[in-house]
PDB file of C-alpha atoms in Angstrom:
ATOM      1  CA  UNK L 375      -0.033  -0.076  -0.114  1.00 45.00           C
ATOM      2  CA  UNK L 376       1.211   3.717  -0.457  1.00 43.00           C
ATOM      3  CA  UNK L 377       2.419   5.472   2.426  1.00 43.00           C
ATOM      4  CA  UNK L 378      -0.298   6.721   4.773  1.00 42.00           C
ATOM      5  CA  UNK L 379      -0.425  10.296   6.487  1.00 49.00           C
ATOM      6  CA  UNK L 380      -0.047   8.872   9.769  1.00 61.00           C
ATOM      7  CA  UNK L 381       0.224   5.308  11.167  1.00 67.00           C
ATOM      8  CA  UNK L 382      -2.979   3.183  11.089  1.00 75.00           C
ATOM      9  CA  UNK L 383      -3.558   1.055  13.926  1.00 77.00           C
ATOM     10  CA  UNK L 384      -3.306  -2.441  13.484  1.00 72.00           C
ATOM     11  CA  UNK L 385      -7.090  -3.234  14.577  1.00 77.00           C
ATOM     12  CA  UNK L 386      -8.267  -0.520  11.880  1.00 81.00           C
ATOM     13  CA  UNK L 387      -6.363  -2.351   9.197  1.00 76.00           C
ATOM     14  CA  UNK L 388      -7.507  -5.618  10.211  1.00 76.00           C
ATOM     15  CA  UNK L 389     -11.239  -4.526  10.579  1.00 81.00           C
ATOM     16  CA  UNK L 390     -10.962  -2.640   6.974  1.00 82.00           C
ATOM     17  CA  UNK L 391      -9.674  -5.782   5.498  1.00 77.00           C
ATOM     18  CA  UNK L 392     -12.312  -7.777   6.830  1.00 78.00           C
ATOM     19  CA  UNK L 393     -15.101  -5.572   5.708  1.00 83.00           C
ATOM     20  CA  UNK L 394     -13.460  -5.427   2.152  1.00 81.00           C
ATOM     21  CA  UNK L 395     -12.921  -9.341   2.001  1.00 75.00           C
ATOM     22  CA  UNK L 396     -16.744 -10.061   2.969  1.00 79.00           C
ATOM     23  CA  UNK L 397     -17.870  -7.502   0.154  1.00 80.00           C
ATOM     24  CA  UNK L 398     -15.681  -9.263  -2.338  1.00 77.00           C
ATOM     25  CA  UNK L 399     -16.714 -12.808  -1.386  1.00 79.00           C
ATOM     26  CA  UNK L 400     -20.626 -12.024  -1.483  1.00 78.00           C
ATOM     27  CA  UNK L 401     -20.204 -10.195  -5.017  1.00 77.00           C
ATOM     28  CA  UNK L 402     -17.889 -13.012  -6.890  1.00 79.00           C
ATOM     29  CA  UNK L 403     -18.367 -16.243  -5.068  1.00 84.00           C
ATOM     30  CA  UNK L 404     -19.902 -18.097  -8.036  1.00 86.00           C
ATOM     31  CA  UNK L 405     -16.826 -17.638 -10.183  1.00 86.00           C
ATOM     32  CA  UNK L 406     -15.133 -19.298  -7.501  1.00 83.00           C
ATOM     33  CA  UNK L 407     -17.326 -22.238  -7.568  1.00 86.00           C
ATOM     34  CA  UNK L 408     -16.640 -22.634 -11.408  1.00 88.00           C
ATOM     35  CA  UNK L 409     -12.931 -21.941 -10.978  1.00 85.00           C
ATOM     36  CA  UNK L 410     -12.418 -24.835  -8.611  1.00 83.00           C
ATOM     37  CA  UNK L 411     -14.651 -26.990 -10.800  1.00 87.00           C
ATOM     38  CA  UNK L 412     -12.667 -26.635 -13.724  1.00 85.00           C
ATOM     39  CA  UNK L 413      -9.144 -26.978 -11.806  1.00 83.00           C
ATOM     40  CA  UNK L 414     -10.220 -30.126 -10.407  1.00 82.00           C
ATOM     41  CA  UNK L 415     -11.133 -31.870 -13.793  1.00 82.00           C
ATOM     42  CA  UNK L 416      -8.740 -34.260 -15.268  1.00 77.00           C
ATOM     43  CA  UNK L 417      -8.538 -35.853 -18.479  1.00 75.00           C
ATOM     44  CA  UNK L 418     -10.846 -38.534 -17.464  1.00 76.00           C
ATOM     45  CA  UNK L 419     -13.902 -36.500 -17.245  1.00 72.00           C
ATOM     46  CA  UNK L 420     -16.273 -37.330 -20.040  1.00 74.00           C
ATOM     47  CA  UNK L 421     -19.586 -36.617 -21.304  1.00 72.00           C
ATOM     48  CA  UNK L 422     -21.883 -34.438 -18.919  1.00 71.00           C
ATOM     49  CA  UNK L 423     -19.106 -34.601 -16.299  1.00 73.00           C
ATOM     50  CA  UNK L 424     -16.864 -32.493 -18.751  1.00 85.00           C
ATOM     51  CA  UNK L 425     -16.873 -28.611 -18.461  1.00 87.00           C
ATOM     52  CA  UNK L 426     -15.821 -27.198 -21.743  1.00 85.00           C
ATOM     53  CA  UNK L 427     -14.920 -23.848 -20.168  1.00 83.00           C
ATOM     54  CA  UNK L 428     -16.342 -21.373 -17.943  1.00 85.00           C
ATOM     55  CA  UNK L 429     -19.858 -20.670 -19.460  1.00 89.00           C
ATOM     56  CA  UNK L 430     -20.307 -24.694 -19.992  1.00 91.00           C
ATOM     57  CA  UNK L 431     -19.464 -25.083 -16.483  1.00 89.00           C
ATOM     58  CA  UNK L 432     -21.923 -22.378 -15.409  1.00 89.00           C
ATOM     59  CA  UNK L 433     -24.713 -23.978 -17.529  1.00 91.00           C
ATOM     60  CA  UNK L 434     -24.318 -27.452 -16.320  1.00 90.00           C
ATOM     61  CA  UNK L 435     -24.334 -26.636 -12.854  1.00 88.00           C
ATOM     62  CA  UNK L 436     -27.495 -24.814 -13.059  1.00 91.00           C
ATOM     63  CA  UNK L 437     -28.934 -27.169 -15.338  1.00 89.00           C
ATOM     64  CA  UNK L 438     -27.961 -30.385 -13.256  1.00 88.00           C
ATOM     65  CA  UNK L 439     -27.866 -29.186  -9.804  1.00 87.00           C
ATOM     66  CA  UNK L 440     -29.660 -25.836  -9.375  1.00 89.00           C
ATOM     67  CA  UNK L 441     -28.684 -22.286  -9.049  1.00 87.00           C
ATOM     68  CA  UNK L 442     -27.929 -22.821  -5.351  1.00 83.00           C
ATOM     69  CA  UNK L 443     -25.144 -24.827  -6.147  1.00 85.00           C
ATOM     70  CA  UNK L 444     -23.229 -21.895  -7.192  1.00 86.00           C
ATOM     71  CA  UNK L 445     -23.035 -20.960  -3.302  1.00 83.00           C
ATOM     72  CA  UNK L 446     -22.154 -24.292  -2.220  1.00 77.00           C
ATOM     73  CA  UNK L 447     -19.464 -24.155   0.312  1.00 71.00           C
ATOM     74  CA  UNK L 448     -19.814 -20.397   1.043  1.00 79.00           C
ATOM     75  CA  UNK L 449     -19.967 -20.729   4.579  1.00 76.00           C
ATOM     76  CA  UNK L 450     -16.294 -21.533   4.915  1.00 69.00           C
ATOM     77  CA  UNK L 451     -15.222 -18.758   2.571  1.00 72.00           C
ATOM     78  CA  UNK L 452     -17.370 -16.226   4.614  1.00 76.00           C
ATOM     79  CA  UNK L 453     -15.961 -17.375   8.065  1.00 75.00           C
ATOM     80  CA  UNK L 454     -12.590 -17.301   6.285  1.00 71.00           C
ATOM     81  CA  UNK L 455     -12.733 -13.877   4.323  1.00 70.00           C
ATOM     82  CA  UNK L 456     -12.803 -11.580   7.595  1.00 70.00           C
ATOM     83  CA  UNK L 457      -9.575 -13.165   8.788  1.00 75.00           C
ATOM     84  CA  UNK L 458      -7.953 -13.687   5.658  1.00 75.00           C
ATOM     85  CA  UNK L 459      -8.586 -10.334   4.006  1.00 72.00           C
ATOM     86  CA  UNK L 460      -8.101  -8.493   7.488  1.00 76.00           C
ATOM     87  CA  UNK L 461      -4.589 -10.465   7.817  1.00 80.00           C
ATOM     88  CA  UNK L 462      -3.650  -9.618   3.901  1.00 79.00           C
ATOM     89  CA  UNK L 463      -4.044  -5.874   4.334  1.00 78.00           C
ATOM     90  CA  UNK L 464      -2.991  -5.637   8.278  1.00 81.00           C
ATOM     91  CA  UNK L 465      -0.022  -7.781   7.655  1.00 85.00           C
ATOM     92  CA  UNK L 466       0.964  -5.902   4.432  1.00 84.00           C
ATOM     93  CA  UNK L 467       1.037  -2.528   6.527  1.00 85.00           C
ATOM     94  CA  UNK L 468       2.893  -4.193   9.497  1.00 87.00           C
ATOM     95  CA  UNK L 469       5.574  -5.836   7.126  1.00 92.00           C
ATOM     96  CA  UNK L 470       5.969  -2.448   5.354  1.00 89.00           C
ATOM     97  CA  UNK L 471       6.754  -0.658   8.561  1.00 89.00           C
ATOM     98  CA  UNK L 472       9.232  -3.405   9.368  1.00 92.00           C
ATOM     99  CA  UNK L 473      11.166  -3.531   6.084  1.00 93.00           C
ATOM    100  CA  UNK L 474      11.098   0.358   5.742  1.00 91.00           C
ATOM    101  CA  UNK L 475      12.774   0.526   9.127  1.00 90.00           C
ATOM    102  CA  UNK L 476      15.306  -2.440   8.192  1.00 90.00           C
ATOM    103  CA  UNK L 477      16.364  -0.736   4.998  1.00 90.00           C
ATOM    104  CA  UNK L 478      16.358   2.656   6.490  1.00 89.00           C
ATOM    105  CA  UNK L 479      13.734   4.239   4.047  1.00 87.00           C
ATOM    106  CA  UNK L 480      10.819   6.564   4.833  1.00 84.00           C
ATOM    107  CA  UNK L 481       8.519   5.872   1.987  1.00 84.00           C
ATOM    108  CA  UNK L 482       7.217   2.605   0.033  1.00 83.00           C
ATOM    109  CA  UNK L 483       9.003   2.077  -3.144  1.00 87.00           C
ATOM    110  CA  UNK L 484       8.627  -0.926  -5.783  1.00 85.00           C
ATOM    111  CA  UNK L 485      10.842  -3.293  -4.421  1.00 89.00           C
ATOM    112  CA  UNK L 486       9.582  -3.236  -0.881  1.00 90.00           C
ATOM    113  CA  UNK L 487       6.068  -3.091  -2.196  1.00 89.00           C
ATOM    114  CA  UNK L 488       6.575  -6.615  -3.621  1.00 91.00           C
ATOM    115  CA  UNK L 489       8.519  -8.083  -0.507  1.00 92.00           C
ATOM    116  CA  UNK L 490       6.005  -6.738   1.858  1.00 91.00           C
ATOM    117  CA  UNK L 491       3.090  -8.342  -0.443  1.00 89.00           C
ATOM    118  CA  UNK L 492       4.987 -11.660  -0.396  1.00 92.00           C
ATOM    119  CA  UNK L 493       5.555 -11.311   3.077  1.00 93.00           C
ATOM    120  CA  UNK L 494       1.824 -10.879   3.828  1.00 89.00           C
ATOM    121  CA  UNK L 495       0.722 -13.698   1.632  1.00 89.00           C
ATOM    122  CA  UNK L 496       3.038 -15.983   3.583  1.00 91.00           C
ATOM    123  CA  UNK L 497       1.455 -14.711   6.782  1.00 90.00           C
ATOM    124  CA  UNK L 498      -2.249 -15.194   5.364  1.00 87.00           C
ATOM    125  CA  UNK L 499      -1.293 -18.555   4.187  1.00 90.00           C
ATOM    126  CA  UNK L 500      -1.409 -19.850   8.160  1.00 89.00           C
ATOM    127  CA  UNK L 501      -5.055 -18.488   8.628  1.00 84.00           C
ATOM    128  CA  UNK L 502      -6.602 -19.736   5.417  1.00 85.00           C
ATOM    129  CA  UNK L 503      -5.615 -23.223   4.976  1.00 90.00           C
ATOM    130  CA  UNK L 504      -8.131 -25.247   6.910  1.00 89.00           C
ATOM    131  CA  UNK L 505     -11.272 -22.896   5.269  1.00 86.00           C
ATOM    132  CA  UNK L 506      -9.686 -23.488   1.740  1.00 86.00           C
ATOM    133  CA  UNK L 507      -9.537 -27.246   2.409  1.00 89.00           C
ATOM    134  CA  UNK L 508     -13.083 -27.282   3.762  1.00 88.00           C
ATOM    135  CA  UNK L 509     -14.156 -24.982   0.465  1.00 84.00           C
ATOM    136  CA  UNK L 510     -12.437 -27.341  -2.148  1.00 86.00           C
ATOM    137  CA  UNK L 511     -13.841 -30.320  -0.556  1.00 88.00           C
ATOM    138  CA  UNK L 512     -17.550 -29.015  -0.770  1.00 85.00           C
ATOM    139  CA  UNK L 513     -17.120 -27.481  -4.095  1.00 79.00           C
ATOM    140  CA  UNK L 514     -16.099 -30.815  -5.810  1.00 81.00           C
ATOM    141  CA  UNK L 515     -18.848 -32.144  -7.928  1.00 78.00           C
ATOM    142  CA  UNK L 516     -18.483 -35.716  -6.107  1.00 80.00           C
ATOM    143  CA  UNK L 517     -18.579 -34.226  -2.748  1.00 80.00           C
ATOM    144  CA  UNK L 518     -20.198 -36.314  -0.358  1.00 82.00           C
ATOM    145  CA  UNK L 519     -19.824 -34.321   2.686  1.00 88.00           C
ATOM    146  CA  UNK L 520     -22.738 -32.835   4.655  1.00 85.00           C
ATOM    147  CA  UNK L 521     -21.297 -29.256   5.106  1.00 83.00           C
ATOM    148  CA  UNK L 522     -18.338 -27.727   6.503  1.00 86.00           C
ATOM    149  CA  UNK L 523     -18.520 -29.355  10.002  1.00 90.00           C
ATOM    150  CA  UNK L 524     -18.724 -32.781   8.397  1.00 93.00           C
ATOM    151  CA  UNK L 525     -15.644 -32.088   6.444  1.00 90.00           C
ATOM    152  CA  UNK L 526     -13.614 -30.953   9.615  1.00 93.00           C
ATOM    153  CA  UNK L 527     -15.039 -33.998  11.513  1.00 93.00           C
ATOM    154  CA  UNK L 528     -14.019 -36.528   8.719  1.00 92.00           C
ATOM    155  CA  UNK L 529     -10.680 -34.933   7.833  1.00 90.00           C
ATOM    156  CA  UNK L 530      -9.625 -34.858  11.808  1.00 94.00           C
ATOM    157  CA  UNK L 531     -11.010 -38.513  12.096  1.00 92.00           C
ATOM    158  CA  UNK L 532      -8.779 -39.782   9.478  1.00 89.00           C
ATOM    159  CA  UNK L 533      -5.667 -37.461   9.286  1.00 87.00           C
ATOM    160  CA  UNK L 534      -5.542 -35.836  12.714  1.00 91.00           C
ATOM    161  CA  UNK L 535      -5.982 -32.054  13.377  1.00 92.00           C
ATOM    162  CA  UNK L 536      -2.891 -31.552  11.099  1.00 91.00           C
ATOM    163  CA  UNK L 537      -4.904 -32.851   8.141  1.00 90.00           C
ATOM    164  CA  UNK L 538      -6.786 -29.644   8.325  1.00 91.00           C
ATOM    165  CA  UNK L 539      -3.267 -28.194   6.881  1.00 92.00           C
ATOM    166  CA  UNK L 540      -3.138 -30.183   3.987  1.00 89.00           C
ATOM    167  CA  UNK L 541      -1.822 -27.973   1.192  1.00 89.00           C
ATOM    168  CA  UNK L 542       0.023 -25.495   3.386  1.00 93.00           C
ATOM    169  CA  UNK L 543       3.050 -25.406   1.223  1.00 94.00           C
ATOM    170  CA  UNK L 544       0.956 -24.869  -2.194  1.00 93.00           C
ATOM    171  CA  UNK L 545      -1.198 -22.509  -0.254  1.00 92.00           C
ATOM    172  CA  UNK L 546       1.795 -20.367   0.529  1.00 94.00           C
ATOM    173  CA  UNK L 547       3.229 -20.499  -2.966  1.00 95.00           C
ATOM    174  CA  UNK L 548      -0.213 -19.106  -4.179  1.00 92.00           C
ATOM    175  CA  UNK L 549      -0.800 -16.369  -1.867  1.00 92.00           C
ATOM    176  CA  UNK L 550       2.944 -15.360  -1.613  1.00 93.00           C
ATOM    177  CA  UNK L 551       2.869 -15.022  -5.780  1.00 94.00           C
ATOM    178  CA  UNK L 552      -0.783 -13.257  -5.753  1.00 91.00           C
ATOM    179  CA  UNK L 553       0.271 -10.866  -3.157  1.00 89.00           C
ATOM    180  CA  UNK L 554       3.690  -9.830  -4.412  1.00 92.00           C
ATOM    181  CA  UNK L 555       2.003  -9.296  -7.886  1.00 91.00           C
ATOM    182  CA  UNK L 556      -1.033  -7.490  -6.352  1.00 88.00           C
ATOM    183  CA  UNK L 557       0.469  -4.855  -4.025  1.00 88.00           C
ATOM    184  CA  UNK L 558       3.631  -4.337  -6.084  1.00 89.00           C
ATOM    185  CA  UNK L 559       1.681  -3.420  -9.080  1.00 91.00           C
ATOM    186  CA  UNK L 560      -0.873  -1.357  -7.335  1.00 89.00           C
ATOM    187  CA  UNK L 561       2.195   0.616  -6.203  1.00 88.00           C
ATOM    188  CA  UNK L 562       3.547   1.064  -9.545  1.00 90.00           C
ATOM    189  CA  UNK L 563      -0.015   1.951 -11.268  1.00 93.00           C
ATOM    190  CA  UNK L 564      -0.853   4.445  -8.510  1.00 89.00           C
ATOM    191  CA  UNK L 565       2.413   6.302  -9.304  1.00 88.00           C
ATOM    192  CA  UNK L 566       1.406   6.190 -13.060  1.00 91.00           C
ATOM    193  CA  UNK L 567      -2.093   7.356 -12.574  1.00 90.00           C
ATOM    194  CA  UNK L 568      -3.220  11.074 -12.323  1.00 88.00           C
ATOM    195  CA  UNK L 569      -2.992  12.342  -8.835  1.00 85.00           C
ATOM    196  CA  UNK L 570      -6.932  12.532  -7.825  1.00 82.00           C
ATOM    197  CA  UNK L 571      -8.371  15.773  -5.986  1.00 81.00           C
ATOM    198  CA  UNK L 572     -11.542  14.009  -5.234  1.00 86.00           C
ATOM    199  CA  UNK L 573     -13.203  11.031  -3.355  1.00 83.00           C
ATOM    200  CA  UNK L 574     -14.792  10.016  -6.764  1.00 86.00           C
ATOM    201  CA  UNK L 575     -11.189  10.140  -8.556  1.00 88.00           C
ATOM    202  CA  UNK L 576      -9.475   8.441  -5.681  1.00 86.00           C
ATOM    203  CA  UNK L 577     -11.934   5.454  -5.651  1.00 87.00           C
ATOM    204  CA  UNK L 578     -11.542   5.204  -9.465  1.00 90.00           C
ATOM    205  CA  UNK L 579      -7.997   5.276  -9.129  1.00 91.00           C
ATOM    206  CA  UNK L 580      -8.026   2.481  -6.601  1.00 88.00           C
ATOM    207  CA  UNK L 581     -10.561   0.437  -8.725  1.00 90.00           C
ATOM    208  CA  UNK L 582      -8.329   0.484 -11.595  1.00 93.00           C
ATOM    209  CA  UNK L 583      -4.843  -0.083  -9.686  1.00 91.00           C
ATOM    210  CA  UNK L 584      -6.495  -2.815  -7.803  1.00 88.00           C
ATOM    211  CA  UNK L 585      -8.293  -4.666 -10.776  1.00 92.00           C
ATOM    212  CA  UNK L 586      -4.713  -4.439 -12.496  1.00 94.00           C
ATOM    213  CA  UNK L 587      -3.079  -5.798  -9.325  1.00 91.00           C
ATOM    214  CA  UNK L 588      -5.530  -8.777  -8.931  1.00 89.00           C
ATOM    215  CA  UNK L 589      -5.080  -9.639 -12.758  1.00 93.00           C
ATOM    216  CA  UNK L 590      -1.316  -9.667 -12.891  1.00 93.00           C
ATOM    217  CA  UNK L 591      -1.364 -11.598  -9.317  1.00 92.00           C
ATOM    218  CA  UNK L 592      -3.604 -14.148 -11.002  1.00 92.00           C
ATOM    219  CA  UNK L 593      -1.433 -14.687 -13.858  1.00 94.00           C
ATOM    220  CA  UNK L 594       1.633 -15.258 -11.570  1.00 93.00           C
ATOM    221  CA  UNK L 595      -0.265 -17.609  -9.193  1.00 92.00           C
ATOM    222  CA  UNK L 596      -2.717 -19.684 -11.102  1.00 93.00           C
ATOM    223  CA  UNK L 597      -0.450 -22.882 -11.615  1.00 95.00           C
ATOM    224  CA  UNK L 598       0.073 -22.932  -7.998  1.00 94.00           C
ATOM    225  CA  UNK L 599      -3.532 -22.354  -7.308  1.00 91.00           C
ATOM    226  CA  UNK L 600      -4.579 -25.430  -9.731  1.00 92.00           C
ATOM    227  CA  UNK L 601      -2.319 -27.768  -8.061  1.00 93.00           C
ATOM    228  CA  UNK L 602      -3.260 -26.710  -4.627  1.00 92.00           C
ATOM    229  CA  UNK L 603      -6.948 -27.523  -5.381  1.00 88.00           C
ATOM    230  CA  UNK L 604      -6.007 -30.929  -6.386  1.00 91.00           C
ATOM    231  CA  UNK L 605      -3.596 -31.471  -3.425  1.00 92.00           C
ATOM    232  CA  UNK L 606      -6.448 -30.197  -0.995  1.00 89.00           C
ATOM    233  CA  UNK L 607      -9.065 -32.436  -2.744  1.00 85.00           C
ATOM    234  CA  UNK L 608      -6.949 -35.764  -2.275  1.00 82.00           C
ATOM    235  CA  UNK L 609      -8.030 -38.038   0.537  1.00 79.00           C
ATOM    236  CA  UNK L 610      -4.996 -39.364   2.105  1.00 79.00           C
ATOM    237  CA  UNK L 611      -4.603 -43.091   2.328  1.00 80.00           C
ATOM    238  CA  UNK L 612      -2.149 -44.514   4.597  1.00 80.00           C
ATOM    239  CA  UNK L 613       0.938 -46.161   3.121  1.00 81.00           C
ATOM    240  CA  UNK L 614      -0.096 -44.648  -0.475  1.00 86.00           C
ATOM    241  CA  UNK L 615       1.919 -41.772  -1.455  1.00 86.00           C
ATOM    242  CA  UNK L 616      -0.707 -39.104  -2.912  1.00 87.00           C
ATOM    243  CA  UNK L 617      -0.371 -38.367  -6.701  1.00 91.00           C
ATOM    244  CA  UNK L 618      -0.459 -34.556  -5.980  1.00 91.00           C
ATOM    245  CA  UNK L 619       1.595 -33.779  -2.980  1.00 88.00           C
ATOM    246  CA  UNK L 620       4.152 -30.712  -3.418  1.00 92.00           C
ATOM    247  CA  UNK L 621       3.708 -27.814  -5.510  1.00 94.00           C
ATOM    248  CA  UNK L 622       6.513 -27.848  -8.061  1.00 95.00           C
ATOM    249  CA  UNK L 623       6.259 -31.622  -8.809  1.00 94.00           C
ATOM    250  CA  UNK L 624       2.407 -31.403  -9.127  1.00 95.00           C
ATOM    251  CA  UNK L 625       2.927 -28.366 -11.379  1.00 96.00           C
ATOM    252  CA  UNK L 626       5.207 -30.650 -13.615  1.00 96.00           C
ATOM    253  CA  UNK L 627       3.255 -33.650 -13.367  1.00 95.00           C
ATOM    254  CA  UNK L 628       0.041 -31.775 -14.667  1.00 94.00           C
ATOM    255  CA  UNK L 629       2.064 -30.100 -17.522  1.00 95.00           C
ATOM    256  CA  UNK L 630       3.324 -33.418 -18.415  1.00 95.00           C
ATOM    257  CA  UNK L 631       0.070 -35.250 -18.331  1.00 94.00           C
ATOM    258  CA  UNK L 632      -2.321 -32.632 -19.629  1.00 93.00           C
ATOM    259  CA  UNK L 633      -0.214 -29.897 -21.236  1.00 93.00           C
ATOM    260  CA  UNK L 634       1.195 -26.614 -19.984  1.00 93.00           C
ATOM    261  CA  UNK L 635      -2.197 -25.057 -20.718  1.00 92.00           C
ATOM    262  CA  UNK L 636      -3.871 -27.388 -18.028  1.00 92.00           C
ATOM    263  CA  UNK L 637      -1.935 -24.977 -15.371  1.00 94.00           C
ATOM    264  CA  UNK L 638      -4.278 -22.420 -16.493  1.00 93.00           C
ATOM    265  CA  UNK L 639      -7.448 -24.281 -15.949  1.00 89.00           C
ATOM    266  CA  UNK L 640     -10.068 -22.041 -14.389  1.00 85.00           C
ATOM    267  CA  UNK L 641      -7.944 -19.174 -15.213  1.00 90.00           C
ATOM    268  CA  UNK L 642     -11.120 -17.013 -16.805  1.00 87.00           C
ATOM    269  CA  UNK L 643     -13.230 -17.086 -14.103  1.00 86.00           C
ATOM    270  CA  UNK L 644     -10.470 -16.854 -11.529  1.00 84.00           C
ATOM    271  CA  UNK L 645      -9.165 -13.639 -13.407  1.00 87.00           C
ATOM    272  CA  UNK L 646     -12.994 -12.171 -13.905  1.00 84.00           C
ATOM    273  CA  UNK L 647     -13.215 -12.514 -10.144  1.00 79.00           C
ATOM    274  CA  UNK L 648      -9.913 -11.373  -8.728  1.00 78.00           C
ATOM    275  CA  UNK L 649      -9.403  -8.771 -11.085  1.00 82.00           C
ATOM    276  CA  UNK L 650     -12.550  -6.819 -10.396  1.00 81.00           C
ATOM    277  CA  UNK L 651     -12.287  -8.579  -6.922  1.00 77.00           C
ATOM    278  CA  UNK L 652      -8.805  -6.924  -6.340  1.00 80.00           C
ATOM    279  CA  UNK L 653     -10.340  -3.402  -7.154  1.00 84.00           C
ATOM    280  CA  UNK L 654     -13.163  -3.969  -4.981  1.00 81.00           C
ATOM    281  CA  UNK L 655     -10.810  -5.087  -2.211  1.00 79.00           C
ATOM    282  CA  UNK L 656      -8.747  -2.033  -2.465  1.00 83.00           C
ATOM    283  CA  UNK L 657     -11.703   0.323  -3.057  1.00 85.00           C
ATOM    284  CA  UNK L 658     -13.443  -0.919   0.179  1.00 84.00           C
ATOM    285  CA  UNK L 659     -10.303  -1.233   2.326  1.00 83.00           C
ATOM    286  CA  UNK L 660      -9.410   2.392   1.486  1.00 86.00           C
ATOM    287  CA  UNK L 661     -13.039   3.781   2.045  1.00 87.00           C
ATOM    288  CA  UNK L 662     -12.972   2.049   5.544  1.00 85.00           C
ATOM    289  CA  UNK L 663      -9.468   3.659   6.439  1.00 85.00           C
ATOM    290  CA  UNK L 664     -10.763   7.176   4.975  1.00 85.00           C
ATOM    291  CA  UNK L 665     -13.804   6.828   7.152  1.00 86.00           C
ATOM    292  CA  UNK L 666     -11.810   6.152  10.203  1.00 83.00           C
ATOM    293  CA  UNK L 667      -9.658   9.237   9.579  1.00 83.00           C
ATOM    294  CA  UNK L 668     -12.472  11.261   9.143  1.00 83.00           C
ATOM    295  CA  UNK L 669     -14.386  10.201  12.335  1.00 83.00           C
ATOM    296  CA  UNK L 670     -10.938  10.574  14.273  1.00 79.00           C
ATOM    297  CA  UNK L 671     -10.544  14.027  13.027  1.00 69.00           C
TER     298      UNK L 671
END
């Protein structure tokens, strides 16, 4: 984020991030369901079970499973979005302070923006992994779970409490890459955009910068997101090495078996969500921070 006129308390950044995250998820969640369905699909899917892109996936879900299926598993993301997005923005601000002090600079620059974003992404990963695992298991078409609590019970029963952290390494890859791209690009785009003198102009700049940042972050992290979905959807069997286990070997395996393009499965719904979604996040976050400053004044 760009330098604030005065330090923003951690609690305020946390609350602003939470409000921004919930606003984004309520607007964009169906695209996330479609993205996950397409990512989980491998070469064995045939006929009615095969999705030929985003529109076909939307059509088949609504036709065969009902419109409400597009909101399947939303409880976990809603519960996750507050701590997830709050951690993202609050950690980004806190890491920014740490790195500015460490490198002896008073203002953010491009390199520190990327570094703080990556650090915030790594921090965020520890918060979101259990929620992501529950969401992925529920979004799968073949899911037999009866809601989020059932997922948690069955995973803990079979794999222990640490089973809820299946896919932590791939989640870190996903979040480090997305946040580094997102915050790094936001910094650069804001430098290039004309300085706004009005509230409406500032919101427009935030929407543009956040959308471009979200798009760039999505381009960077989609391969790790594809394998993360598969890793977290794999039910562990004792004595059997999972087909998808670690990020880089899984990326190589998907590229080998399904072609390089498979690493960008679900890219269209993902970028349609996280491009504009990144703009929504930044606009809402900035608006809440501005409201805090106004109330304090």
